[in-house]
Short mmCIF file of C-alpha atoms in Angstrom, two decimals:
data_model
loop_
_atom_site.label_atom_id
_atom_site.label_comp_id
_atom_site.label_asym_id
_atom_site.label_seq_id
_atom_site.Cartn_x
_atom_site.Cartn_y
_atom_site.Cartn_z
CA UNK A 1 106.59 147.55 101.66
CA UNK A 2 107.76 144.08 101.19
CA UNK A 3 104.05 143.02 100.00
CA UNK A 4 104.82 145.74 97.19
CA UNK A 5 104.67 144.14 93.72
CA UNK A 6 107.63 146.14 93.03
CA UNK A 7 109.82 144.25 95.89
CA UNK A 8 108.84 141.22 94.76
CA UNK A 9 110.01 142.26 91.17
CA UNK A 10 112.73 144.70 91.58
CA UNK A 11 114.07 148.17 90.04
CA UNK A 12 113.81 147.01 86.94
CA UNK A 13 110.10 146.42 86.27
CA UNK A 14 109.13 149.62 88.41
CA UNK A 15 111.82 151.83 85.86
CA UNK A 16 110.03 150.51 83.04
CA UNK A 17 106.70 151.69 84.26
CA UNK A 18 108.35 155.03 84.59
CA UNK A 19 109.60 155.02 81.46
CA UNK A 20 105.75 154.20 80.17
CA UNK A 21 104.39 156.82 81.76
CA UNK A 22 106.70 159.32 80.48
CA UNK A 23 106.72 157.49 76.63
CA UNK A 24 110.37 157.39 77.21
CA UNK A 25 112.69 154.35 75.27
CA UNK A 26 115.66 153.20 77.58
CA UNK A 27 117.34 155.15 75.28
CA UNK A 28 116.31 157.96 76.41
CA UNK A 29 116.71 157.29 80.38
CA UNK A 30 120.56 156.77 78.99
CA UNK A 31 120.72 159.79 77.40
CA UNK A 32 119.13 161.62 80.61
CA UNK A 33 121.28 160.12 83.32
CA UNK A 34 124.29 160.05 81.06
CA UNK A 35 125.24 156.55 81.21
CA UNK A 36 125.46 153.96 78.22
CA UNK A 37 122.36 152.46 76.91
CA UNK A 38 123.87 148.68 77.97
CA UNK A 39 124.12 150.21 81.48
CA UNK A 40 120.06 150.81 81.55
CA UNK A 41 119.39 148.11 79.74
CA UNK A 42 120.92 145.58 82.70
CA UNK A 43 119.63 147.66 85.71
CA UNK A 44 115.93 146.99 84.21
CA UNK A 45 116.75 143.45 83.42
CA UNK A 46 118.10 143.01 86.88
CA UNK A 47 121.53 141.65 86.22
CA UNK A 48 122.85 144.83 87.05
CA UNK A 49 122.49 146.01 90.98
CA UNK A 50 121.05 149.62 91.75
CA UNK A 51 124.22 151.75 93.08
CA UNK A 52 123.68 154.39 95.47
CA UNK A 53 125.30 156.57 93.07
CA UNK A 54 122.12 155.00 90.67
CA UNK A 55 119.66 155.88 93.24
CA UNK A 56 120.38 159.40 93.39
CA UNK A 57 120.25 159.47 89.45
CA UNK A 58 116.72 157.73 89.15
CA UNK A 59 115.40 160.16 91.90
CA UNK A 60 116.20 163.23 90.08
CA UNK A 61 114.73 161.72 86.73
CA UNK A 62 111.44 160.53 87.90
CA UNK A 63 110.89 163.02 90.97
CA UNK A 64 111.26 160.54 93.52
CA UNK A 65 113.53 159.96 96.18
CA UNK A 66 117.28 158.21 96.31
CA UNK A 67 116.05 156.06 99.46
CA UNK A 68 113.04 154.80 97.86
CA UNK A 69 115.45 153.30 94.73
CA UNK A 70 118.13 151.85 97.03
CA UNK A 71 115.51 150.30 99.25
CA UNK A 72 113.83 148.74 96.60
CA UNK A 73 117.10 147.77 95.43
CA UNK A 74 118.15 146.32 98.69
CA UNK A 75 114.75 144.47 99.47
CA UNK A 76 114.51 143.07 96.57
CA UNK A 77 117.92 141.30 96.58
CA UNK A 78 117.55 139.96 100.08
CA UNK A 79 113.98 138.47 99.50
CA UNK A 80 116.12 137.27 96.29
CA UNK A 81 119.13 135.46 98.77
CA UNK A 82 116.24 134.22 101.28
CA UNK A 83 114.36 133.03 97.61
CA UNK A 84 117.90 131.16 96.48
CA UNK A 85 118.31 129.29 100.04
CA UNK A 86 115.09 128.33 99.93
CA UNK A 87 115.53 126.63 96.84
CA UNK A 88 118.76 124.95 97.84
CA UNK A 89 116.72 123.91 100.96
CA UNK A 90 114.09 122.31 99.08
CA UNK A 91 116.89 120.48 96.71
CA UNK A 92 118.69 119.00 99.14
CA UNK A 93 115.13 117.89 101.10
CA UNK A 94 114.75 116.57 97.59
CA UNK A 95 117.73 114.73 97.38
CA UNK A 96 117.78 112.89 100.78
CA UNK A 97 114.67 111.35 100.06
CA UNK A 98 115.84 110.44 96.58
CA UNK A 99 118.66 108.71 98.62
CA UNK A 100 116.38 107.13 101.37
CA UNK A 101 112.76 106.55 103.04
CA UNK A 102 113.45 109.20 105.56
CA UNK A 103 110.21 109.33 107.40
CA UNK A 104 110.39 105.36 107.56
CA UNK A 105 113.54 105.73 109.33
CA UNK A 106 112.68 108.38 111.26
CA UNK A 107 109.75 106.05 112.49
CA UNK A 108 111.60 103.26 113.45
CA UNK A 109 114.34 105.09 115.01
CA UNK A 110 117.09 104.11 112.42
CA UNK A 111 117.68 107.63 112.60
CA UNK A 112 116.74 110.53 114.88
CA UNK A 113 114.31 113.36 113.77
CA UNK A 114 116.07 116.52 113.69
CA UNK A 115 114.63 119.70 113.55
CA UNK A 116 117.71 121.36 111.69
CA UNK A 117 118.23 120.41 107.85
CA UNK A 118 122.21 120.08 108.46
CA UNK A 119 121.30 117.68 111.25
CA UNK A 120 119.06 115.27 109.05
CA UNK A 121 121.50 115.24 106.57
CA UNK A 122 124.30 114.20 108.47
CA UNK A 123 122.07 111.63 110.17
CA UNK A 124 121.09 110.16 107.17
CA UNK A 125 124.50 110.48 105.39
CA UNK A 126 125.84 108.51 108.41
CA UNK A 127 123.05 105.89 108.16
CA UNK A 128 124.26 105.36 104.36
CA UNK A 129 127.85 105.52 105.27
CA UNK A 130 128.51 108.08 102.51
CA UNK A 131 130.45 111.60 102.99
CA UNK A 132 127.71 113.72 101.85
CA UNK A 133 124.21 113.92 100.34
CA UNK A 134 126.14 114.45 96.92
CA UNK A 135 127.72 111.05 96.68
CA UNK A 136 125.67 107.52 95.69
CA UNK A 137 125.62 104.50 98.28
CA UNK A 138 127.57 101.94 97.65
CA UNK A 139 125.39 98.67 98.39
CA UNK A 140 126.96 95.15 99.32
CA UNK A 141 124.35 93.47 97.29
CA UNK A 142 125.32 92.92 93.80
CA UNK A 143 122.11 91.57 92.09
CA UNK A 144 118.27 91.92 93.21
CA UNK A 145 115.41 90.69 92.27
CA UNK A 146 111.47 91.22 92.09
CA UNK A 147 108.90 89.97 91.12
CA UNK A 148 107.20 90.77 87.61
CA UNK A 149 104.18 92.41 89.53
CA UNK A 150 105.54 94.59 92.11
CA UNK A 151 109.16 96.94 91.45
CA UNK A 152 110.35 97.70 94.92
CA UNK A 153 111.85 100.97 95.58
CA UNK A 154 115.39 100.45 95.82
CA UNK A 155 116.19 103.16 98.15
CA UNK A 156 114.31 101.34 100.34
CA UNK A 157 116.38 98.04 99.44
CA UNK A 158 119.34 99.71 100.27
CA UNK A 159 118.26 100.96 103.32
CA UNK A 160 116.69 97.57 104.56
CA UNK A 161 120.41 96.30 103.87
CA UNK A 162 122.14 99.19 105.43
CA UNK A 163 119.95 98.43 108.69
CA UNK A 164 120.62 94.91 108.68
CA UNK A 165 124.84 95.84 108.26
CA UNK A 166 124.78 98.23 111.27
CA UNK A 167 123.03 95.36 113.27
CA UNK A 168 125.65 92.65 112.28
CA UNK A 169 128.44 94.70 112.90
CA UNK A 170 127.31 94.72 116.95
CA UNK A 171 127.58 90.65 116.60
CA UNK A 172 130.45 88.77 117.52
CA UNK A 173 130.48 85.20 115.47
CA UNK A 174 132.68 82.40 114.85
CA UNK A 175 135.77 82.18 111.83
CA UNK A 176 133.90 81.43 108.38
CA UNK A 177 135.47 78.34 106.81
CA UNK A 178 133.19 77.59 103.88
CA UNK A 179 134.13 73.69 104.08
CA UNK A 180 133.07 73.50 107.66
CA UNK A 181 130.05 75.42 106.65
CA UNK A 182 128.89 73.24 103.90
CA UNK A 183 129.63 70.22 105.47
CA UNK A 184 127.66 71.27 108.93
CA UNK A 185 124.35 73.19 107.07
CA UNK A 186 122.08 70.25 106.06
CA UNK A 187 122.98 69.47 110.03
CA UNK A 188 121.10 72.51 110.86
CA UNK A 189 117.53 71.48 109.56
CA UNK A 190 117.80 69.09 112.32
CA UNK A 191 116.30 72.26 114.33
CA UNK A 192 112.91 72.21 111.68
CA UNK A 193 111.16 69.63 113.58
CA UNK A 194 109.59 71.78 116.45
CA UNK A 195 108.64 75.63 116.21
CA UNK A 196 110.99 76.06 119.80
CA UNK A 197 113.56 74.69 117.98
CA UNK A 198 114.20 77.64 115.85
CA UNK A 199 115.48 80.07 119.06
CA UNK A 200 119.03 78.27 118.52
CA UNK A 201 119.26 78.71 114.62
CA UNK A 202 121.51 82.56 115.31
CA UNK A 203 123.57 80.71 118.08
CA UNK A 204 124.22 77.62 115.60
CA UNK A 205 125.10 79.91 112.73
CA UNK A 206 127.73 82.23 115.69
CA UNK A 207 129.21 78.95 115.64
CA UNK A 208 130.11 78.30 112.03
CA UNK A 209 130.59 82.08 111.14
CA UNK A 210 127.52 83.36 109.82
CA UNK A 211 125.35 86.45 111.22
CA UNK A 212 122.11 86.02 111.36
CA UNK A 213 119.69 89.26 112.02
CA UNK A 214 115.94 89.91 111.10
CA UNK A 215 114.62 92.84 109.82
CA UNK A 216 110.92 93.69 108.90
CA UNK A 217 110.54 94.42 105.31
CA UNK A 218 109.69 98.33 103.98
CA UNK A 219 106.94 99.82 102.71
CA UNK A 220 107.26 99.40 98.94
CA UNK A 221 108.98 95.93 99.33
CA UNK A 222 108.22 92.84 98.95
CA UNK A 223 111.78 90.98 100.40
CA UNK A 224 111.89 87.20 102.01
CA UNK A 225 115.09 87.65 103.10
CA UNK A 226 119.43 88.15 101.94
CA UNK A 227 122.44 86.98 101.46
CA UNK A 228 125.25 89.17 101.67
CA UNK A 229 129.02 89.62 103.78
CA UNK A 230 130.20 92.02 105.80
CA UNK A 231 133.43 92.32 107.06
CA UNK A 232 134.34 88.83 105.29
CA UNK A 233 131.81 87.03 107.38
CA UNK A 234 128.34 85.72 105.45
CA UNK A 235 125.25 87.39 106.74
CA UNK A 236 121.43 85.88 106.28
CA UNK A 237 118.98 88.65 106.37
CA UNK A 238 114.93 87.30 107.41
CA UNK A 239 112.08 89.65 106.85
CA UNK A 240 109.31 87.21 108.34
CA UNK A 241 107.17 88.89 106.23
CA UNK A 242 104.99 85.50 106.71
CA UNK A 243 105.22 84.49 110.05
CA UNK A 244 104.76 80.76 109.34
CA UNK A 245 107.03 78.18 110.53
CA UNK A 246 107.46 76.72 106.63
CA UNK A 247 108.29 79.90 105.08
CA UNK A 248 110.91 80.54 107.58
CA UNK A 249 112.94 77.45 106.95
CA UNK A 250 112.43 78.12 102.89
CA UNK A 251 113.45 81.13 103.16
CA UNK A 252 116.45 80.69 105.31
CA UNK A 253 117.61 77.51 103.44
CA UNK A 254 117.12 79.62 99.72
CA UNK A 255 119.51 82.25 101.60
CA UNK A 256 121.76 79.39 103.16
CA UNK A 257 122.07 77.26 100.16
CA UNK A 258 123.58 80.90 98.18
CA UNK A 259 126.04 81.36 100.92
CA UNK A 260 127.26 77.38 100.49
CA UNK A 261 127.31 77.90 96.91
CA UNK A 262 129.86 80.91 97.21
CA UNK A 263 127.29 83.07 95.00
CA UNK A 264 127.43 86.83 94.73
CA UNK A 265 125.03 88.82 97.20
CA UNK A 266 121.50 88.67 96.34
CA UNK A 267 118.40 90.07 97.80
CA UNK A 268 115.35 87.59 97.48
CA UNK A 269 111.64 88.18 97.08
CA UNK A 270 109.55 85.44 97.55
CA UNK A 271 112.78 82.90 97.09
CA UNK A 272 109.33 80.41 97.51
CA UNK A 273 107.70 81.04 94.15
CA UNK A 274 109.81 79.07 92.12
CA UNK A 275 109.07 80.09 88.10
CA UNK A 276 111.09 79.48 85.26
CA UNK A 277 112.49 82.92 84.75
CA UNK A 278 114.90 82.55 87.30
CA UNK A 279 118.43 82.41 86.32
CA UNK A 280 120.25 79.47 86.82
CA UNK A 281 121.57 80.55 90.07
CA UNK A 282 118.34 80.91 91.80
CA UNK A 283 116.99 77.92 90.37
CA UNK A 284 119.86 76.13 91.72
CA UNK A 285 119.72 77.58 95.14
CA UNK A 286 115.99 76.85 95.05
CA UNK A 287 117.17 73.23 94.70
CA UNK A 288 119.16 72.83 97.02
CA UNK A 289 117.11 74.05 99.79
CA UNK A 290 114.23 71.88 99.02
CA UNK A 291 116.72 68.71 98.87
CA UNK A 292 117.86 70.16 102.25
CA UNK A 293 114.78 70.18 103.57
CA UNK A 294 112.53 66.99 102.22
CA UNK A 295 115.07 64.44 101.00
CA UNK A 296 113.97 63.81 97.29
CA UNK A 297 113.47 60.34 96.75
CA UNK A 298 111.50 60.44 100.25
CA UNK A 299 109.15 63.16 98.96
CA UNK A 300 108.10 61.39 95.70
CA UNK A 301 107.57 57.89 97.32
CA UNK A 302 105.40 60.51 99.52
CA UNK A 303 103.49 62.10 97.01
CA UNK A 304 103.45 58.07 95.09
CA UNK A 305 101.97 56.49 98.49
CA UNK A 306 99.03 59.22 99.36
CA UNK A 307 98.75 59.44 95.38
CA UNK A 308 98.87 63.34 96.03
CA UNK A 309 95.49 63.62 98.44
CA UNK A 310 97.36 63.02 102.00
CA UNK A 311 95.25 62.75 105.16
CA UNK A 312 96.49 65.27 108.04
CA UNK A 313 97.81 62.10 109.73
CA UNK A 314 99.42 61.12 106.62
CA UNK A 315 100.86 64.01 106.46
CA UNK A 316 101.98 64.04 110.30
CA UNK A 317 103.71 60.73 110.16
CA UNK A 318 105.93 61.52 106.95
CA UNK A 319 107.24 64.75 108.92
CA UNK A 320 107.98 62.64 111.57
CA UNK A 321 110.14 59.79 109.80
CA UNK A 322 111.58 62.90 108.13
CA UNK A 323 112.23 64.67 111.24
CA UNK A 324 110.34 68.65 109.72
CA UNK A 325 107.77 70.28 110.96
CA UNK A 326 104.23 69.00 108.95
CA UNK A 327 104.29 72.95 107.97
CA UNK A 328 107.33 72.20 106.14
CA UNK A 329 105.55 69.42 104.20
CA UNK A 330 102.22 70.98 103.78
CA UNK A 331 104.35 74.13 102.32
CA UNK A 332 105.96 72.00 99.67
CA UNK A 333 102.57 70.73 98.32
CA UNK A 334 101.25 74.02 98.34
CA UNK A 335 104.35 74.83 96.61
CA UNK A 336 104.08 71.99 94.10
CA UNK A 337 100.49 72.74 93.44
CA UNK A 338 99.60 69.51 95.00
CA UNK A 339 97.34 70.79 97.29
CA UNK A 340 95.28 74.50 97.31
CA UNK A 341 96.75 77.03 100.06
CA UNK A 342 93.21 76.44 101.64
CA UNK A 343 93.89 72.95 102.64
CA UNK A 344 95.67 71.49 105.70
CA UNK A 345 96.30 74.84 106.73
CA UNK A 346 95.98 73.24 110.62
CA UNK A 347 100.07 72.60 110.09
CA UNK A 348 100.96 76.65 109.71
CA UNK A 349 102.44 77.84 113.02
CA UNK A 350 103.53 81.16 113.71
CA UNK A 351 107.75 81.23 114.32
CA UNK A 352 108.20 84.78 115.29
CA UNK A 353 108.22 84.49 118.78
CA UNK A 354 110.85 82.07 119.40
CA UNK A 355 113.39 84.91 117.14
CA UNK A 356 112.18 87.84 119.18
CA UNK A 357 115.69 88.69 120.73
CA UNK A 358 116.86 88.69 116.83
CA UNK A 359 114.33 90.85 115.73
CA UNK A 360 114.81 94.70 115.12
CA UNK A 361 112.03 95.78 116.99
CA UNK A 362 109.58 98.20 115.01
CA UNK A 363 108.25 101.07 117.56
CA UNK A 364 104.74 100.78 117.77
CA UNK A 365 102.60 104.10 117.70
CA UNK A 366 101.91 106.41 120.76
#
């Protein structure tokens, strides 16, 4: 019975055909049953439910029997309940992927699959560190930015950040003193010379207060890295979306120079591409890591002595007087449109390796 049109539609629709048959008006089922013409009138528009007083009523006027109304009745408003949970099923589906990348966490185990609806939404409520699905996250990061071609999802922003908080709460670090920091950081490029040199960055930033975690970018976007605080301690964020030695110590010094400057959280997309759009915050942090790493005046005698066509050795012995990396040299030319990203691409050495115990692992496919 339940593939009946008339479940699926109800009393009312099935009275109505009656009535057609017969060339009866609702008025005149009212006048026959004895009940008001509003009464009738409800019952076939379904707001009105089928009484077992009804049923017996409908059964003597069309020749049918009580059981078949109240049945109808009764099958049609349970396939109605199942219909309305359904739908509040689906909308709260809806809404935890409106608040997150769900199957992106499920896949790299930032939350567990759960085969119950409740479940999932608890697990991502908890992930978001919100009460329930109803309420908005509240990021730490104030201010983001893209670039013009690409418009990152920010759920996927926010969940990137919420990852990297969870991570950095499991860290024990060092008292913050933003004196001692800024007066120790340009210390710290001291550890750009050689790629090995990078595996005591996170135990150099314990010391002086800062967490340091990195996190794999999303799906959908296109981050470098963050600066942000939790629990009244700075925190750099590092995608390594380019595992190159250069674009690690950019990218970390961009994210650095914000936290020395005292500026408001800020997530970073290519922090590297410097344009003129920028507002004068980025432009300034932008400055001050690429004083931090090449020392001005010794970059433009530089550029003045290899009249901007250096040799690789060229090249080579400037990093060295400089104590960096000849990635972190080449990078700056390529930056400075000095030199194509095709050439002296011999200096670009991978970085990842020497940050594995700092990176959250992504689980790789059965």
């Amino acid at each position: 019975m339940t593939d009946d049109p008339a479940v699926l539609l109800g009393p009312g629709p099935r009275i109505s055909q009656e009535l057609e048959a017969r060339g009866w008006s609702q008025k005149d089922l009212a006048e026959v049953l004895g009940r008001p013409l509003q009464a009738i009138n409800e019952i076939v528009n379904k707001s009105k439910l089928v009484t077992p007083e009804t049923a017996v009523q409908l059964a003597h006027a069309f020749g049918t029997s009580p059981e078949f109304w109240a049945n109808l009745e009764a099958l049609y408003r349970v396939r109605l309940a199942k219909q309305t949970a359904e739908i509040a099923d689906v909308e709260r589906r809806r809404r935890l992927y409106e608040l997150a990348p769900v199957g992106e966490l499920i896949r790299r185990g930032w939350i567990r699959a759960a085969g119950r609806l409740s479940e999932l939404e608890r697990s991502v409520c908890d992930f978001l560190e919100i009460g329930d699905i109803r309420e908005e996250p509240s990021p730490p990061v104030a201010k983001l930015r893209h670039t013009p071609t690409r418009d990152p999802e920010a759920r996927a922003q926010l969940a990137w950040v919420k990852r990297a908080e969870a991570l950095v709460r499991t860290q024990k670090v060092g008292r913050f003193k933003q004196e001692a920091f800024n007066d120790a950081v340009p210390s710290v490029f001291d550890l750009a010379r050689a790629p090995s040199d990078v595996a005591r960055l996170p135990e150099v930033l314990a010391r002086l207060g800062v967490h340091f975690v990195v996190v794999p970018h999303l799906p959908k976007t296109y981050l470098d890295g963050a600066a942000f605080a939790v629990g009244g301690r700075p925190v750099i964020v590092l995608t390594l979306r380019y595992d190159r030695i250069d674009n690690l110590w950019f990218t970390f010094a961009h994210e650095a120079a914000h936290v020395a400057r005292g500026d408001a959280a800020v997530l970073d997309d290519r922090p590297d591409r410097i344009d003129r759009t920028k507002d004068p915050t980025e432009r300034a942090a932008d400055a001050t890591a690429s004083a931090w790493l090449i020392d001005p005046a010794a970059y433009g005698a530089f550029r003045e002595a290899t009249a901007d066509r250096p040799t690789r050795r060229q090249i080579e012995a400037f990093a060295g007087r400089i104590g960096r990396h000849p990635s972190i040299v080449v990078g700056r030319l390529q930056h400075d449109d000095v030199i194509s990203w095709s050439q002296h691409r011999w200096a670009h050495v991978p970085v990842k390796s020497w940050l594995a115990p700092w990176i959250d692992q992504v689980p790789t496919a059965a």
